[in-house]
CSV table of C-alpha atoms in Angstrom, one decimal:
chain,number,residue,atom,x,y,z
J,1,UNK,CA,-61.3,-81.4,-130.5
J,2,UNK,CA,-60.1,-77.9,-131.4
J,3,UNK,CA,-60.7,-76.6,-134.9
J,4,UNK,CA,-57.6,-75.8,-136.9
J,5,UNK,CA,-58.3,-72.2,-137.9
J,6,UNK,CA,-55.1,-71.2,-139.7
J,7,UNK,CA,-55.2,-73.6,-142.7
J,8,UNK,CA,-58.9,-73.1,-143.1
J,9,UNK,CA,-58.7,-69.3,-143.1
J,10,UNK,CA,-55.7,-69.4,-145.4
J,11,UNK,CA,-57.6,-71.5,-147.9
J,12,UNK,CA,-60.7,-69.2,-147.6
J,13,UNK,CA,-58.6,-66.1,-148.0
J,14,UNK,CA,-57.0,-67.4,-151.2
J,15,UNK,CA,-60.3,-68.4,-152.7
J,16,UNK,CA,-62.0,-65.1,-151.8
J,17,UNK,CA,-59.1,-63.1,-153.3
J,18,UNK,CA,-59.0,-65.3,-156.5
J,19,UNK,CA,-62.8,-64.8,-156.8
J,20,UNK,CA,-62.3,-61.1,-156.6
J,21,UNK,CA,-65.0,-61.0,-153.8
J,22,UNK,CA,-63.4,-57.7,-152.8
J,23,UNK,CA,-63.4,-54.7,-155.2
J,24,UNK,CA,-61.2,-52.5,-153.0
J,25,UNK,CA,-58.7,-54.6,-151.2
J,26,UNK,CA,-55.4,-53.0,-150.4
J,27,UNK,CA,-52.6,-54.3,-152.7
J,28,UNK,CA,-50.6,-55.5,-149.7
J,29,UNK,CA,-53.5,-57.7,-148.6
J,30,UNK,CA,-53.9,-59.2,-152.0
J,31,UNK,CA,-50.2,-59.9,-152.2
J,32,UNK,CA,-50.2,-61.4,-148.8
J,33,UNK,CA,-53.1,-63.7,-149.6
J,34,UNK,CA,-54.4,-63.2,-146.1
J,35,UNK,CA,-57.7,-61.5,-145.4
J,36,UNK,CA,-57.3,-61.7,-141.6
J,37,UNK,CA,-55.5,-59.4,-139.1
J,38,UNK,CA,-52.8,-60.1,-136.6
J,39,UNK,CA,-53.8,-62.5,-133.8
J,40,UNK,CA,-55.5,-61.2,-130.7
J,41,UNK,CA,-53.1,-61.2,-127.7
J,42,UNK,CA,-54.0,-62.9,-124.4
J,43,UNK,CA,-54.3,-59.4,-123.0
J,44,UNK,CA,-56.8,-58.3,-125.6
J,45,UNK,CA,-58.9,-61.4,-125.1
J,46,UNK,CA,-58.8,-61.0,-121.3
J,47,UNK,CA,-59.9,-57.3,-121.6
J,48,UNK,CA,-62.8,-58.3,-123.9
J,49,UNK,CA,-64.0,-61.1,-121.6
J,50,UNK,CA,-63.7,-58.7,-118.6
J,51,UNK,CA,-65.7,-56.0,-120.5
J,52,UNK,CA,-68.4,-58.5,-121.5
J,53,UNK,CA,-68.4,-60.3,-118.2
J,54,UNK,CA,-68.3,-63.8,-119.9
J,55,UNK,CA,-65.8,-66.3,-121.2
J,56,UNK,CA,-65.9,-66.6,-124.9
J,57,UNK,CA,-66.8,-69.9,-126.5
J,58,UNK,CA,-63.7,-72.0,-127.4
J,59,UNK,CA,-63.9,-72.0,-131.2
J,60,UNK,CA,-64.5,-68.3,-131.4
J,61,UNK,CA,-61.7,-67.5,-128.9
J,62,UNK,CA,-59.4,-69.8,-130.9
J,63,UNK,CA,-60.4,-67.9,-134.1
J,64,UNK,CA,-59.5,-64.6,-132.5
J,65,UNK,CA,-56.1,-66.0,-131.5
J,66,UNK,CA,-55.5,-66.6,-135.2
J,67,UNK,CA,-57.0,-63.4,-136.5
J,68,UNK,CA,-58.4,-60.5,-134.5
J,69,UNK,CA,-61.3,-59.8,-136.7
J,70,UNK,CA,-61.7,-60.6,-140.4
J,71,UNK,CA,-62.5,-58.9,-143.7
J,72,UNK,CA,-65.3,-60.2,-145.8
J,73,UNK,CA,-66.5,-63.8,-145.5
J,74,UNK,CA,-68.4,-63.7,-148.8
J,75,UNK,CA,-71.5,-62.1,-150.1
J,76,UNK,CA,-73.5,-61.1,-147.0
J,77,UNK,CA,-71.0,-60.2,-144.2
J,78,UNK,CA,-68.4,-57.6,-145.0
J,79,UNK,CA,-66.4,-57.4,-141.8
J,80,UNK,CA,-66.0,-59.4,-138.5
J,81,UNK,CA,-65.3,-57.3,-135.4
J,82,UNK,CA,-62.0,-57.2,-133.6
J,83,UNK,CA,-61.8,-57.7,-129.8
J,84,UNK,CA,-62.2,-53.9,-129.4
J,85,UNK,CA,-65.4,-53.8,-131.4
J,86,UNK,CA,-67.3,-56.9,-130.3
J,87,UNK,CA,-70.3,-56.0,-128.1
J,88,UNK,CA,-73.8,-57.1,-127.2
J,89,UNK,CA,-76.4,-57.0,-130.0
J,90,UNK,CA,-78.7,-55.0,-127.7
J,91,UNK,CA,-76.1,-52.3,-127.3
J,92,UNK,CA,-75.3,-51.9,-131.0
J,93,UNK,CA,-78.7,-52.7,-132.6
J,94,UNK,CA,-81.5,-52.1,-130.2
J,95,UNK,CA,-83.9,-50.9,-133.0
J,96,UNK,CA,-83.4,-54.2,-134.8
J,97,UNK,CA,-84.3,-56.2,-131.8
J,98,UNK,CA,-87.3,-54.1,-131.1
J,99,UNK,CA,-88.6,-54.6,-134.6
J,100,UNK,CA,-88.6,-58.3,-134.1
J,101,UNK,CA,-90.0,-58.2,-130.6
J,102,UNK,CA,-92.6,-55.5,-130.9
J,103,UNK,CA,-95.3,-57.6,-132.6
J,104,UNK,CA,-95.5,-59.7,-129.4
J,105,UNK,CA,-96.8,-59.0,-125.9
J,106,UNK,CA,-94.7,-60.4,-123.1
J,107,UNK,CA,-97.1,-63.3,-122.7
J,108,UNK,CA,-97.1,-64.0,-126.4
J,109,UNK,CA,-93.3,-63.9,-126.5
J,110,UNK,CA,-93.1,-66.4,-123.7
J,111,UNK,CA,-95.7,-68.7,-125.3
J,112,UNK,CA,-94.3,-68.3,-128.8
J,113,UNK,CA,-90.8,-69.1,-127.7
J,114,UNK,CA,-91.6,-72.2,-125.7
J,115,UNK,CA,-90.3,-74.4,-128.4
J,116,UNK,CA,-89.2,-77.7,-126.9
J,117,UNK,CA,-85.5,-78.4,-127.1
J,118,UNK,CA,-86.4,-81.2,-129.6
J,119,UNK,CA,-88.1,-78.6,-131.8
J,120,UNK,CA,-85.4,-75.9,-131.3
J,121,UNK,CA,-82.2,-77.9,-131.4
J,122,UNK,CA,-82.5,-78.7,-135.1
J,123,UNK,CA,-79.5,-77.9,-137.3
J,124,UNK,CA,-78.6,-78.4,-140.9
J,125,UNK,CA,-81.0,-78.7,-143.8
J,126,UNK,CA,-83.9,-79.7,-141.5
J,127,UNK,CA,-83.8,-76.4,-139.7
J,128,UNK,CA,-86.4,-73.7,-140.3
J,129,UNK,CA,-84.8,-70.3,-139.9
J,130,UNK,CA,-88.1,-68.8,-138.8
J,131,UNK,CA,-88.3,-71.2,-135.8
J,132,UNK,CA,-86.0,-69.8,-133.3
J,133,UNK,CA,-86.3,-68.2,-129.9
J,134,UNK,CA,-86.7,-64.5,-130.6
J,135,UNK,CA,-86.0,-63.5,-127.1
J,136,UNK,CA,-82.4,-64.7,-127.4
J,137,UNK,CA,-81.7,-61.6,-129.5
J,138,UNK,CA,-81.7,-59.7,-126.2
J,139,UNK,CA,-78.6,-61.6,-124.9
J,140,UNK,CA,-76.9,-62.3,-128.3
J,141,UNK,CA,-73.3,-61.2,-128.8
J,142,UNK,CA,-72.6,-59.2,-132.0
J,143,UNK,CA,-69.4,-60.3,-133.7
J,144,UNK,CA,-69.7,-58.7,-137.2
J,145,UNK,CA,-70.9,-55.6,-138.9
J,146,UNK,CA,-74.3,-55.4,-140.6
J,147,UNK,CA,-73.6,-56.6,-144.1
J,148,UNK,CA,-76.4,-57.2,-146.6
J,149,UNK,CA,-79.2,-56.9,-143.9
J,150,UNK,CA,-77.4,-59.8,-142.1
J,151,UNK,CA,-75.1,-60.2,-139.1
J,152,UNK,CA,-73.3,-62.8,-137.1
J,153,UNK,CA,-74.4,-63.4,-133.6
J,154,UNK,CA,-73.3,-65.8,-130.8
J,155,UNK,CA,-76.1,-67.0,-128.5
J,156,UNK,CA,-75.0,-67.6,-124.9
J,157,UNK,CA,-78.4,-69.1,-124.0
J,158,UNK,CA,-77.7,-72.3,-125.9
J,159,UNK,CA,-74.4,-73.8,-124.9
J,160,UNK,CA,-72.9,-77.3,-125.6
J,161,UNK,CA,-71.3,-79.5,-123.1
J,162,UNK,CA,-67.9,-78.3,-124.3
J,163,UNK,CA,-68.8,-74.6,-123.9
J,164,UNK,CA,-69.6,-73.7,-127.4
J,165,UNK,CA,-72.4,-71.1,-127.9
J,166,UNK,CA,-74.9,-71.4,-130.7
J,167,UNK,CA,-73.8,-69.3,-133.6
J,168,UNK,CA,-76.3,-67.5,-135.9
J,169,UNK,CA,-76.4,-65.9,-139.3
J,170,UNK,CA,-79.3,-63.6,-138.5
J,171,UNK,CA,-80.8,-61.9,-141.6
J,172,UNK,CA,-84.0,-60.0,-142.5
J,173,UNK,CA,-84.2,-61.9,-145.7
J,174,UNK,CA,-84.2,-65.4,-144.1
J,175,UNK,CA,-86.3,-64.1,-142.2
J,176,UNK,CA,-84.7,-65.2,-139.0
J,177,UNK,CA,-81.7,-67.2,-137.9
J,178,UNK,CA,-79.7,-69.9,-139.6
J,179,UNK,CA,-78.3,-71.5,-136.4
J,180,UNK,CA,-75.3,-73.7,-135.9
J,181,UNK,CA,-73.9,-75.5,-132.8
J,182,UNK,CA,-70.8,-73.4,-132.7
J,183,UNK,CA,-68.9,-70.6,-134.3
J,184,UNK,CA,-66.6,-73.1,-136.1
J,185,UNK,CA,-69.7,-74.8,-137.6
J,186,UNK,CA,-71.1,-71.4,-138.7
J,187,UNK,CA,-67.8,-70.5,-140.5
J,188,UNK,CA,-67.6,-73.9,-142.2
J,189,UNK,CA,-71.2,-73.5,-143.4
J,190,UNK,CA,-70.4,-69.9,-144.6
J,191,UNK,CA,-67.4,-71.2,-146.5
J,192,UNK,CA,-69.5,-73.9,-148.2
J,193,UNK,CA,-72.1,-71.3,-149.0
J,194,UNK,CA,-69.5,-69.0,-150.6
J,195,UNK,CA,-68.2,-72.0,-152.7
J,196,UNK,CA,-71.7,-72.7,-153.9
J,197,UNK,CA,-72.3,-69.0,-154.9
J,198,UNK,CA,-68.9,-68.7,-156.6
């Protein structure tokens, strides 16, 4: 079942604005009560998918159809990319990937990352952010700026039966990845986290 983005984002926008999470919001954004942008067009989405050579996961594609990018989601991420800015993590942040991969030889990486699916596919409070498959950084899609040493990534290596990609809050201070089954689940968790910090 598709996630209903518009009311969710309207509520989050209103709460972020009321919490004064943004010190420098343009007056017209505050007045509008909307932290998003105009929706991505079908043409923009097609151009993005053609450029990347993949079909976007459904909940993320649906999000972009409501808002082509986003302002701050809370404390750690200050901007989510538009269709024109989204790119592979390895293109935008090669040094960051290398810093995580460099301690390992190829053999060690392969061995270290051989977590069984039973060990890897753990979500929610039982998940250990340090236990993730580091090599997936190479194929991750970057969908936000680097906020407070943190970034949102989509992982095309772990896909659900309905086409959702695993979604990560990847941060040096975790250290590692807080992983979710889909982009929609990541955003719901981030909204809950914002509410707890507020």
